[in-house]
Amino acid sequence: MLQAGQNLVTDTLKMALYTALADLGPATTVYTTNNEIVGTGYTAGGELVTGATISTDTQTETVYVDFNDVSWPGANFTARGALIYNVTQGNKSIAVLDFGSDKTFTAANNTVTMPVNTATTALIRFP
């Protein structure tokens, strides 16, 4: 749940990964360590999320946000979902991601790929 007072472009953002047992959803307001994954190449708290860009589609009057893909070099773990949160603003949550099934991260397959940056497909959209 994105909360007011966050600057997605200048604040420090992170992505933490979680097991299928994590209880993440609309009520998740801050980063939590409950059921955060543990594994080779993963540090508690996750990785930095960079490259936030905010765009506007004037036809649909939609504001949308894109981020760079997030990688874990040397990864060897499994995650079911993720939380993007704002370190600068007291670890407030920005977005909860459900991968739909367990995702195995390895040295060769270690990236959460962000969706295409458009008004209809971007990860975060405000109509």
Short mmCIF file of N, CA, C and O in Angstrom, two decimals:
data_model
loop_
_atom_site.label_atom_id
_atom_site.label_comp_id
_atom_site.label_asym_id
_atom_site.label_seq_id
_atom_site.Cartn_x
_atom_site.Cartn_y
_atom_site.Cartn_z
N MET A 1 0.84 -1.17 0.00
CA MET A 1 0.00 0.00 0.00
C MET A 1 0.89 1.24 0.00
O MET A 1 1.64 1.47 0.94
N LEU A 2 0.85 2.00 -1.05
CA LEU A 2 1.66 3.22 -1.15
C LEU A 2 1.08 4.28 -0.22
O LEU A 2 -0.11 4.57 -0.26
N GLN A 3 1.93 4.83 0.61
CA GLN A 3 1.50 5.84 1.58
C GLN A 3 2.00 7.22 1.18
O GLN A 3 3.03 7.34 0.54
N ALA A 4 1.29 8.24 1.57
CA ALA A 4 1.63 9.62 1.22
C ALA A 4 2.99 10.01 1.80
O ALA A 4 3.47 9.41 2.75
N GLY A 5 3.59 11.05 1.22
CA GLY A 5 4.82 11.61 1.74
C GLY A 5 6.08 10.93 1.24
O GLY A 5 7.16 11.16 1.78
N GLN A 6 5.98 10.11 0.21
CA GLN A 6 7.15 9.41 -0.30
C GLN A 6 7.60 10.05 -1.62
O GLN A 6 6.77 10.40 -2.45
N ASN A 7 8.91 10.16 -1.78
CA ASN A 7 9.46 10.63 -3.03
C ASN A 7 10.18 9.44 -3.67
O ASN A 7 11.31 9.11 -3.29
N LEU A 8 9.53 8.80 -4.62
CA LEU A 8 10.06 7.58 -5.21
C LEU A 8 11.33 7.82 -6.03
O LEU A 8 12.08 6.88 -6.28
N VAL A 9 11.58 9.04 -6.42
CA VAL A 9 12.76 9.35 -7.24
C VAL A 9 13.99 9.61 -6.37
O VAL A 9 15.08 9.16 -6.69
N THR A 10 13.83 10.30 -5.25
CA THR A 10 15.00 10.68 -4.46
C THR A 10 15.20 9.88 -3.17
O THR A 10 16.30 9.83 -2.64
N ASP A 11 14.16 9.26 -2.65
CA ASP A 11 14.29 8.46 -1.42
C ASP A 11 15.01 7.15 -1.71
O ASP A 11 15.07 6.70 -2.86
N THR A 12 15.55 6.51 -0.67
CA THR A 12 16.21 5.21 -0.81
C THR A 12 15.15 4.11 -0.71
O THR A 12 14.44 4.01 0.29
N LEU A 13 15.05 3.32 -1.78
CA LEU A 13 14.06 2.25 -1.87
C LEU A 13 14.76 0.90 -1.88
O LEU A 13 15.87 0.78 -2.41
N LYS A 14 14.11 -0.13 -1.33
CA LYS A 14 14.66 -1.48 -1.33
C LYS A 14 13.57 -2.49 -1.67
O LYS A 14 12.38 -2.19 -1.52
N MET A 15 14.01 -3.66 -2.11
CA MET A 15 13.11 -4.77 -2.35
C MET A 15 13.57 -5.94 -1.49
O MET A 15 14.70 -6.41 -1.61
N ALA A 16 12.68 -6.39 -0.62
CA ALA A 16 12.92 -7.57 0.21
C ALA A 16 12.12 -8.74 -0.37
O ALA A 16 11.05 -8.54 -0.92
N LEU A 17 12.66 -9.95 -0.24
CA LEU A 17 12.00 -11.14 -0.76
C LEU A 17 11.44 -11.99 0.38
O LEU A 17 12.01 -12.01 1.47
N TYR A 18 10.36 -12.72 0.09
CA TYR A 18 9.64 -13.46 1.12
C TYR A 18 9.26 -14.85 0.66
O TYR A 18 9.10 -15.10 -0.54
N THR A 19 9.06 -15.73 1.66
CA THR A 19 8.60 -17.09 1.38
C THR A 19 7.08 -17.08 1.16
O THR A 19 6.41 -16.06 1.38
N ALA A 20 6.55 -18.23 0.78
CA ALA A 20 5.12 -18.37 0.57
C ALA A 20 4.34 -18.21 1.88
O ALA A 20 3.12 -17.97 1.85
N LEU A 21 4.99 -18.31 3.02
CA LEU A 21 4.33 -18.17 4.31
C LEU A 21 4.12 -16.71 4.72
O LEU A 21 3.42 -16.44 5.70
N ALA A 22 4.72 -15.78 4.00
CA ALA A 22 4.61 -14.36 4.36
C ALA A 22 3.16 -13.90 4.19
O ALA A 22 2.47 -14.29 3.25
N ASP A 23 2.74 -13.05 5.09
CA ASP A 23 1.39 -12.48 5.06
C ASP A 23 1.49 -11.03 4.60
O ASP A 23 1.41 -10.10 5.41
N LEU A 24 1.72 -10.85 3.30
CA LEU A 24 1.86 -9.52 2.73
C LEU A 24 0.60 -9.18 1.94
O LEU A 24 0.05 -10.04 1.25
N GLY A 25 0.17 -7.94 2.00
CA GLY A 25 -1.02 -7.53 1.25
C GLY A 25 -1.32 -6.07 1.49
O GLY A 25 -0.45 -5.31 1.94
N PRO A 26 -2.56 -5.66 1.23
CA PRO A 26 -2.94 -4.25 1.38
C PRO A 26 -2.72 -3.69 2.78
O PRO A 26 -2.50 -2.50 2.94
N ALA A 27 -2.74 -4.54 3.79
CA ALA A 27 -2.54 -4.07 5.16
C ALA A 27 -1.06 -3.95 5.54
O ALA A 27 -0.74 -3.50 6.63
N THR A 28 -0.16 -4.34 4.64
CA THR A 28 1.27 -4.25 4.91
C THR A 28 1.70 -2.79 4.75
O THR A 28 1.73 -2.28 3.64
N THR A 29 2.03 -2.15 5.85
CA THR A 29 2.36 -0.72 5.78
C THR A 29 3.85 -0.43 5.92
O THR A 29 4.28 0.67 5.57
N VAL A 30 4.63 -1.41 6.44
CA VAL A 30 6.07 -1.21 6.60
C VAL A 30 6.80 -2.53 6.34
O VAL A 30 6.20 -3.61 6.40
N TYR A 31 8.08 -2.41 6.06
CA TYR A 31 8.95 -3.57 5.90
C TYR A 31 8.88 -4.45 7.14
O TYR A 31 8.86 -3.95 8.27
N THR A 32 8.87 -5.75 6.94
CA THR A 32 8.87 -6.70 8.04
C THR A 32 9.87 -7.82 7.74
O THR A 32 10.10 -8.14 6.57
N THR A 33 10.41 -8.40 8.79
CA THR A 33 11.32 -9.54 8.62
C THR A 33 10.57 -10.87 8.72
O THR A 33 11.16 -11.91 8.48
N ASN A 34 9.26 -10.83 9.04
CA ASN A 34 8.49 -12.07 9.16
C ASN A 34 8.43 -12.82 7.84
O ASN A 34 7.90 -12.30 6.86
N ASN A 35 9.00 -14.01 7.83
CA ASN A 35 9.04 -14.88 6.66
C ASN A 35 9.84 -14.30 5.49
O ASN A 35 9.62 -14.67 4.34
N GLU A 36 10.78 -13.39 5.80
CA GLU A 36 11.72 -12.93 4.77
C GLU A 36 12.64 -14.12 4.46
O GLU A 36 12.98 -14.90 5.34
N ILE A 37 13.02 -14.28 3.22
CA ILE A 37 13.82 -15.44 2.84
C ILE A 37 15.22 -15.36 3.43
O ILE A 37 15.70 -14.29 3.82
N VAL A 38 15.86 -16.52 3.49
CA VAL A 38 17.24 -16.65 3.92
C VAL A 38 17.92 -17.51 2.87
O VAL A 38 17.35 -18.52 2.44
N GLY A 39 19.10 -17.13 2.43
CA GLY A 39 19.80 -17.95 1.46
C GLY A 39 21.10 -17.31 1.01
O GLY A 39 21.35 -16.13 1.28
N THR A 40 21.89 -18.09 0.32
CA THR A 40 23.17 -17.62 -0.20
C THR A 40 22.94 -16.47 -1.18
O THR A 40 22.12 -16.58 -2.09
N GLY A 41 23.63 -15.38 -0.98
CA GLY A 41 23.51 -14.23 -1.87
C GLY A 41 22.40 -13.28 -1.49
O GLY A 41 22.14 -12.30 -2.20
N TYR A 42 21.72 -13.54 -0.37
CA TYR A 42 20.64 -12.66 0.08
C TYR A 42 20.99 -12.08 1.44
O TYR A 42 21.40 -12.80 2.35
N THR A 43 20.81 -10.77 1.58
CA THR A 43 21.03 -10.08 2.84
C THR A 43 19.68 -9.58 3.33
O THR A 43 18.91 -9.01 2.54
N ALA A 44 19.39 -9.77 4.61
CA ALA A 44 18.13 -9.29 5.17
C ALA A 44 17.91 -7.83 4.80
O ALA A 44 18.83 -7.02 4.85
N GLY A 45 16.70 -7.51 4.41
CA GLY A 45 16.38 -6.15 3.97
C GLY A 45 16.35 -6.03 2.47
O GLY A 45 15.75 -5.12 1.92
N GLY A 46 17.01 -6.97 1.77
CA GLY A 46 16.95 -6.99 0.32
C GLY A 46 17.96 -6.10 -0.37
O GLY A 46 18.98 -5.73 0.20
N GLU A 47 17.65 -5.77 -1.60
CA GLU A 47 18.54 -4.98 -2.46
C GLU A 47 17.93 -3.61 -2.76
O GLU A 47 16.71 -3.44 -2.71
N LEU A 48 18.80 -2.68 -3.13
CA LEU A 48 18.34 -1.35 -3.53
C LEU A 48 17.50 -1.42 -4.80
O LEU A 48 17.78 -2.21 -5.72
N VAL A 49 16.46 -0.60 -4.84
CA VAL A 49 15.64 -0.41 -6.03
C VAL A 49 16.01 0.97 -6.57
O VAL A 49 15.90 1.97 -5.86
N THR A 50 16.47 1.01 -7.81
CA THR A 50 16.97 2.26 -8.38
C THR A 50 16.23 2.61 -9.67
O THR A 50 15.46 1.82 -10.19
N GLY A 51 16.53 3.79 -10.17
CA GLY A 51 16.05 4.19 -11.48
C GLY A 51 14.58 4.53 -11.56
O GLY A 51 13.98 4.41 -12.63
N ALA A 52 13.99 4.95 -10.46
CA ALA A 52 12.56 5.29 -10.50
C ALA A 52 12.32 6.44 -11.47
O ALA A 52 12.99 7.47 -11.41
N THR A 53 11.38 6.24 -12.37
CA THR A 53 10.95 7.29 -13.27
C THR A 53 9.43 7.38 -13.21
O THR A 53 8.75 6.36 -13.18
N ILE A 54 8.94 8.59 -13.17
CA ILE A 54 7.50 8.82 -13.11
C ILE A 54 7.07 9.43 -14.43
O ILE A 54 7.66 10.41 -14.90
N SER A 55 6.05 8.81 -15.03
CA SER A 55 5.56 9.26 -16.34
C SER A 55 4.06 9.52 -16.26
O SER A 55 3.38 9.03 -15.36
N THR A 56 3.55 10.26 -17.25
CA THR A 56 2.12 10.56 -17.31
C THR A 56 1.61 10.28 -18.71
O THR A 56 2.23 10.66 -19.70
N ASP A 57 0.47 9.60 -18.77
CA ASP A 57 -0.23 9.38 -20.04
C ASP A 57 -1.42 10.34 -20.02
O ASP A 57 -2.37 10.15 -19.26
N THR A 58 -1.35 11.40 -20.83
CA THR A 58 -2.39 12.42 -20.80
C THR A 58 -3.72 11.93 -21.36
O THR A 58 -4.77 12.42 -20.97
N GLN A 59 -3.69 10.95 -22.26
CA GLN A 59 -4.94 10.41 -22.82
C GLN A 59 -5.75 9.68 -21.76
O GLN A 59 -6.96 9.83 -21.69
N THR A 60 -5.09 8.87 -20.95
CA THR A 60 -5.80 8.11 -19.93
C THR A 60 -5.74 8.78 -18.56
O THR A 60 -6.33 8.28 -17.61
N GLU A 61 -5.03 9.92 -18.49
CA GLU A 61 -4.83 10.64 -17.23
C GLU A 61 -4.30 9.71 -16.14
O GLU A 61 -4.76 9.69 -15.02
N THR A 62 -3.29 8.92 -16.53
CA THR A 62 -2.67 7.95 -15.63
C THR A 62 -1.22 8.34 -15.38
O THR A 62 -0.48 8.61 -16.31
N VAL A 63 -0.85 8.35 -14.11
CA VAL A 63 0.55 8.52 -13.72
C VAL A 63 1.07 7.13 -13.40
O VAL A 63 0.40 6.34 -12.74
N TYR A 64 2.27 6.80 -13.87
CA TYR A 64 2.82 5.47 -13.64
C TYR A 64 4.31 5.54 -13.35
O TYR A 64 4.97 6.51 -13.70
N VAL A 65 4.79 4.50 -12.65
CA VAL A 65 6.16 4.49 -12.14
C VAL A 65 6.89 3.26 -12.65
O VAL A 65 6.33 2.16 -12.68
N ASP A 66 8.14 3.46 -13.03
CA ASP A 66 8.99 2.37 -13.46
C ASP A 66 10.25 2.36 -12.60
O ASP A 66 10.67 3.40 -12.09
N PHE A 67 10.81 1.16 -12.42
CA PHE A 67 12.06 0.99 -11.68
C PHE A 67 12.99 0.12 -12.50
O PHE A 67 12.54 -0.64 -13.37
N ASN A 68 14.29 0.18 -12.21
CA ASN A 68 15.23 -0.77 -12.81
C ASN A 68 14.94 -2.16 -12.25
O ASN A 68 14.42 -2.30 -11.15
N ASP A 69 15.30 -3.18 -13.02
CA ASP A 69 15.22 -4.55 -12.53
C ASP A 69 16.12 -4.69 -11.31
O ASP A 69 17.10 -3.96 -11.16
N VAL A 70 15.79 -5.62 -10.42
CA VAL A 70 16.57 -5.82 -9.19
C VAL A 70 17.19 -7.21 -9.22
O VAL A 70 16.51 -8.20 -9.49
N SER A 71 18.52 -7.28 -8.96
CA SER A 71 19.26 -8.54 -9.05
C SER A 71 19.97 -8.88 -7.76
O SER A 71 20.34 -7.99 -6.99
N TRP A 72 20.19 -10.18 -7.56
CA TRP A 72 20.93 -10.71 -6.43
C TRP A 72 22.07 -11.56 -6.97
O TRP A 72 21.90 -12.77 -7.19
N PRO A 73 23.25 -10.98 -7.21
CA PRO A 73 24.39 -11.76 -7.70
C PRO A 73 24.75 -12.87 -6.70
O PRO A 73 24.67 -12.68 -5.50
N GLY A 74 25.10 -14.02 -7.21
CA GLY A 74 25.47 -15.14 -6.36
C GLY A 74 24.30 -15.79 -5.65
O GLY A 74 24.46 -16.47 -4.65
N ALA A 75 23.09 -15.57 -6.16
CA ALA A 75 21.88 -16.05 -5.51
C ALA A 75 21.76 -17.56 -5.51
O ALA A 75 22.15 -18.23 -6.46
N ASN A 76 21.21 -18.07 -4.42
CA ASN A 76 20.84 -19.49 -4.31
C ASN A 76 19.75 -19.59 -3.25
O ASN A 76 20.02 -19.91 -2.10
N PHE A 77 18.50 -19.26 -3.65
CA PHE A 77 17.38 -19.27 -2.73
C PHE A 77 16.07 -19.27 -3.51
O PHE A 77 16.07 -19.13 -4.72
N THR A 78 14.96 -19.42 -2.79
CA THR A 78 13.64 -19.44 -3.39
C THR A 78 12.77 -18.39 -2.71
O THR A 78 12.82 -18.24 -1.49
N ALA A 79 11.99 -17.66 -3.49
CA ALA A 79 11.09 -16.64 -2.95
C ALA A 79 9.73 -16.74 -3.64
O ALA A 79 9.64 -17.16 -4.80
N ARG A 80 8.70 -16.34 -2.94
CA ARG A 80 7.33 -16.35 -3.48
C ARG A 80 6.86 -14.95 -3.81
O ARG A 80 5.99 -14.74 -4.65
N GLY A 81 7.42 -13.95 -3.13
CA GLY A 81 6.97 -12.59 -3.35
C GLY A 81 7.98 -11.59 -2.84
O GLY A 81 9.06 -11.96 -2.36
N ALA A 82 7.61 -10.32 -2.96
CA ALA A 82 8.53 -9.25 -2.60
C ALA A 82 7.77 -8.05 -2.03
O ALA A 82 6.57 -7.90 -2.26
N LEU A 83 8.51 -7.23 -1.32
CA LEU A 83 7.99 -5.97 -0.83
C LEU A 83 8.97 -4.88 -1.25
O LEU A 83 10.16 -4.97 -0.96
N ILE A 84 8.47 -3.88 -1.96
CA ILE A 84 9.26 -2.68 -2.24
C ILE A 84 8.90 -1.68 -1.15
O ILE A 84 7.71 -1.44 -0.90
N TYR A 85 9.94 -1.15 -0.49
CA TYR A 85 9.67 -0.24 0.62
C TYR A 85 10.66 0.92 0.61
O TYR A 85 11.69 0.88 -0.04
N ASN A 86 10.30 1.96 1.36
CA ASN A 86 11.05 3.21 1.37
C ASN A 86 11.84 3.34 2.68
O ASN A 86 11.27 3.61 3.74
N VAL A 87 13.14 3.15 2.60
CA VAL A 87 14.02 3.24 3.76
C VAL A 87 14.00 4.65 4.34
O VAL A 87 13.92 4.85 5.56
N THR A 88 14.05 5.64 3.47
CA THR A 88 14.11 7.04 3.89
C THR A 88 12.90 7.44 4.72
O THR A 88 13.01 8.24 5.65
N GLN A 89 11.76 6.88 4.41
CA GLN A 89 10.50 7.25 5.08
C GLN A 89 10.08 6.21 6.12
O GLN A 89 8.92 5.79 6.19
N GLY A 90 11.02 5.72 6.92
CA GLY A 90 10.69 4.82 8.01
C GLY A 90 10.26 3.43 7.55
O GLY A 90 9.45 2.79 8.21
N ASN A 91 10.81 2.98 6.40
CA ASN A 91 10.52 1.65 5.86
C ASN A 91 9.06 1.47 5.44
O ASN A 91 8.52 0.36 5.47
N LYS A 92 8.40 2.56 5.03
CA LYS A 92 7.02 2.48 4.58
C LYS A 92 6.93 1.64 3.30
O LYS A 92 7.77 1.75 2.41
N SER A 93 5.87 0.85 3.22
CA SER A 93 5.70 0.01 2.03
C SER A 93 5.28 0.84 0.82
O SER A 93 4.63 1.88 0.95
N ILE A 94 5.70 0.35 -0.34
CA ILE A 94 5.34 0.97 -1.61
C ILE A 94 4.50 -0.01 -2.44
O ILE A 94 3.45 0.35 -2.96
N ALA A 95 4.96 -1.26 -2.53
CA ALA A 95 4.24 -2.24 -3.34
C ALA A 95 4.54 -3.65 -2.84
O ALA A 95 5.67 -3.96 -2.47
N VAL A 96 3.52 -4.48 -2.84
CA VAL A 96 3.65 -5.91 -2.53
C VAL A 96 3.56 -6.65 -3.85
O VAL A 96 2.65 -6.41 -4.65
N LEU A 97 4.52 -7.57 -4.08
CA LEU A 97 4.53 -8.35 -5.31
C LEU A 97 4.32 -9.82 -4.98
O LEU A 97 4.96 -10.35 -4.08
N ASP A 98 3.43 -10.47 -5.72
CA ASP A 98 3.22 -11.92 -5.60
C ASP A 98 3.70 -12.53 -6.90
O ASP A 98 3.16 -12.21 -7.96
N PHE A 99 4.71 -13.38 -6.84
CA PHE A 99 5.26 -13.97 -8.06
C PHE A 99 4.34 -15.02 -8.67
O PHE A 99 4.61 -15.52 -9.77
N GLY A 100 3.27 -15.41 -7.97
CA GLY A 100 2.33 -16.39 -8.50
C GLY A 100 2.70 -17.82 -8.19
O GLY A 100 1.86 -18.70 -8.17
N SER A 101 3.98 -18.05 -7.97
CA SER A 101 4.50 -19.36 -7.56
C SER A 101 5.91 -19.12 -7.03
O SER A 101 6.45 -18.02 -7.19
N ASP A 102 6.48 -20.14 -6.41
CA ASP A 102 7.85 -19.99 -5.93
C ASP A 102 8.79 -19.73 -7.10
O ASP A 102 8.65 -20.35 -8.16
N LYS A 103 9.72 -18.80 -6.92
CA LYS A 103 10.73 -18.50 -7.93
C LYS A 103 12.09 -18.87 -7.35
O LYS A 103 12.44 -18.40 -6.27
N THR A 104 12.82 -19.71 -8.07
CA THR A 104 14.16 -20.10 -7.63
C THR A 104 15.16 -19.13 -8.23
O THR A 104 15.21 -18.94 -9.44
N PHE A 105 15.95 -18.51 -7.37
CA PHE A 105 16.99 -17.57 -7.78
C PHE A 105 18.32 -18.32 -7.75
O PHE A 105 18.65 -18.98 -6.77
N THR A 106 19.07 -18.22 -8.83
CA THR A 106 20.39 -18.82 -8.94
C THR A 106 21.35 -17.78 -9.50
O THR A 106 20.92 -16.70 -9.90
N ALA A 107 22.62 -18.14 -9.59
CA ALA A 107 23.60 -17.21 -10.15
C ALA A 107 23.23 -16.82 -11.59
O ALA A 107 23.47 -15.70 -12.02
N ALA A 108 22.59 -17.74 -12.32
CA ALA A 108 22.21 -17.47 -13.72
C ALA A 108 20.83 -16.86 -13.85
O ALA A 108 20.50 -16.29 -14.89
N ASN A 109 19.99 -16.99 -12.83
CA ASN A 109 18.61 -16.51 -12.89
C ASN A 109 18.33 -15.79 -11.58
O ASN A 109 17.72 -16.33 -10.68
N ASN A 110 18.78 -14.52 -11.50
CA ASN A 110 18.78 -13.85 -10.20
C ASN A 110 18.09 -12.49 -10.19
O ASN A 110 18.36 -11.67 -9.33
N THR A 111 17.17 -12.25 -11.12
CA THR A 111 16.62 -10.91 -11.30
C THR A 111 15.10 -10.89 -11.21
O THR A 111 14.43 -11.75 -11.76
N VAL A 112 14.58 -9.87 -10.53
CA VAL A 112 13.16 -9.56 -10.60
C VAL A 112 13.03 -8.53 -11.72
O VAL A 112 13.57 -7.43 -11.62
N THR A 113 12.36 -8.92 -12.79
CA THR A 113 12.21 -8.07 -13.96
C THR A 113 10.94 -7.24 -13.84
O THR A 113 9.86 -7.79 -13.65
N MET A 114 11.08 -5.94 -13.93
CA MET A 114 9.93 -5.05 -13.84
C MET A 114 9.12 -5.12 -15.13
O MET A 114 9.67 -5.35 -16.21
N PRO A 115 7.81 -4.89 -15.04
CA PRO A 115 6.98 -4.92 -16.24
C PRO A 115 7.29 -3.75 -17.17
O PRO A 115 7.93 -2.78 -16.76
N VAL A 116 6.79 -3.85 -18.39
CA VAL A 116 6.97 -2.78 -19.37
C VAL A 116 6.38 -1.50 -18.80
O VAL A 116 5.32 -1.50 -18.17
N ASN A 117 7.07 -0.39 -19.03
CA ASN A 117 6.69 0.89 -18.46
C ASN A 117 5.69 1.62 -19.34
O ASN A 117 6.06 2.47 -20.16
N THR A 118 4.41 1.28 -19.17
CA THR A 118 3.33 1.99 -19.87
C THR A 118 2.20 2.25 -18.88
O THR A 118 2.17 1.68 -17.79
N ALA A 119 1.24 3.06 -19.29
CA ALA A 119 0.12 3.41 -18.42
C ALA A 119 -0.77 2.20 -18.11
O ALA A 119 -1.53 2.23 -17.14
N THR A 120 -0.65 1.13 -18.88
CA THR A 120 -1.49 -0.05 -18.63
C THR A 120 -0.74 -1.24 -18.08
O THR A 120 -1.35 -2.21 -17.66
N THR A 121 0.61 -1.18 -18.07
CA THR A 121 1.38 -2.34 -17.61
C THR A 121 2.40 -2.04 -16.51
O THR A 121 2.94 -2.97 -15.92
N ALA A 122 2.68 -0.79 -16.23
CA ALA A 122 3.69 -0.44 -15.22
C ALA A 122 3.31 -1.03 -13.86
O ALA A 122 2.14 -1.27 -13.56
N LEU A 123 4.31 -1.27 -13.04
CA LEU A 123 4.09 -1.86 -11.73
C LEU A 123 3.18 -1.01 -10.86
O LEU A 123 2.28 -1.52 -10.20
N ILE A 124 3.36 0.30 -10.87
CA ILE A 124 2.53 1.20 -10.07
C ILE A 124 1.86 2.18 -11.02
O ILE A 124 2.52 2.83 -11.83
N ARG A 125 0.52 2.27 -10.91
CA ARG A 125 -0.26 3.17 -11.78
C ARG A 125 -1.32 3.89 -10.95
O ARG A 125 -1.96 3.29 -10.10
N PHE A 126 -1.49 5.18 -11.23
CA PHE A 126 -2.52 5.99 -10.58
C PHE A 126 -3.41 6.60 -11.64
O PHE A 126 -2.97 7.47 -12.36
N PRO A 127 -4.64 6.14 -11.73
CA PRO A 127 -5.56 6.73 -12.74
C PRO A 127 -6.05 8.09 -12.30
O PRO A 127 -6.04 8.44 -11.17
#
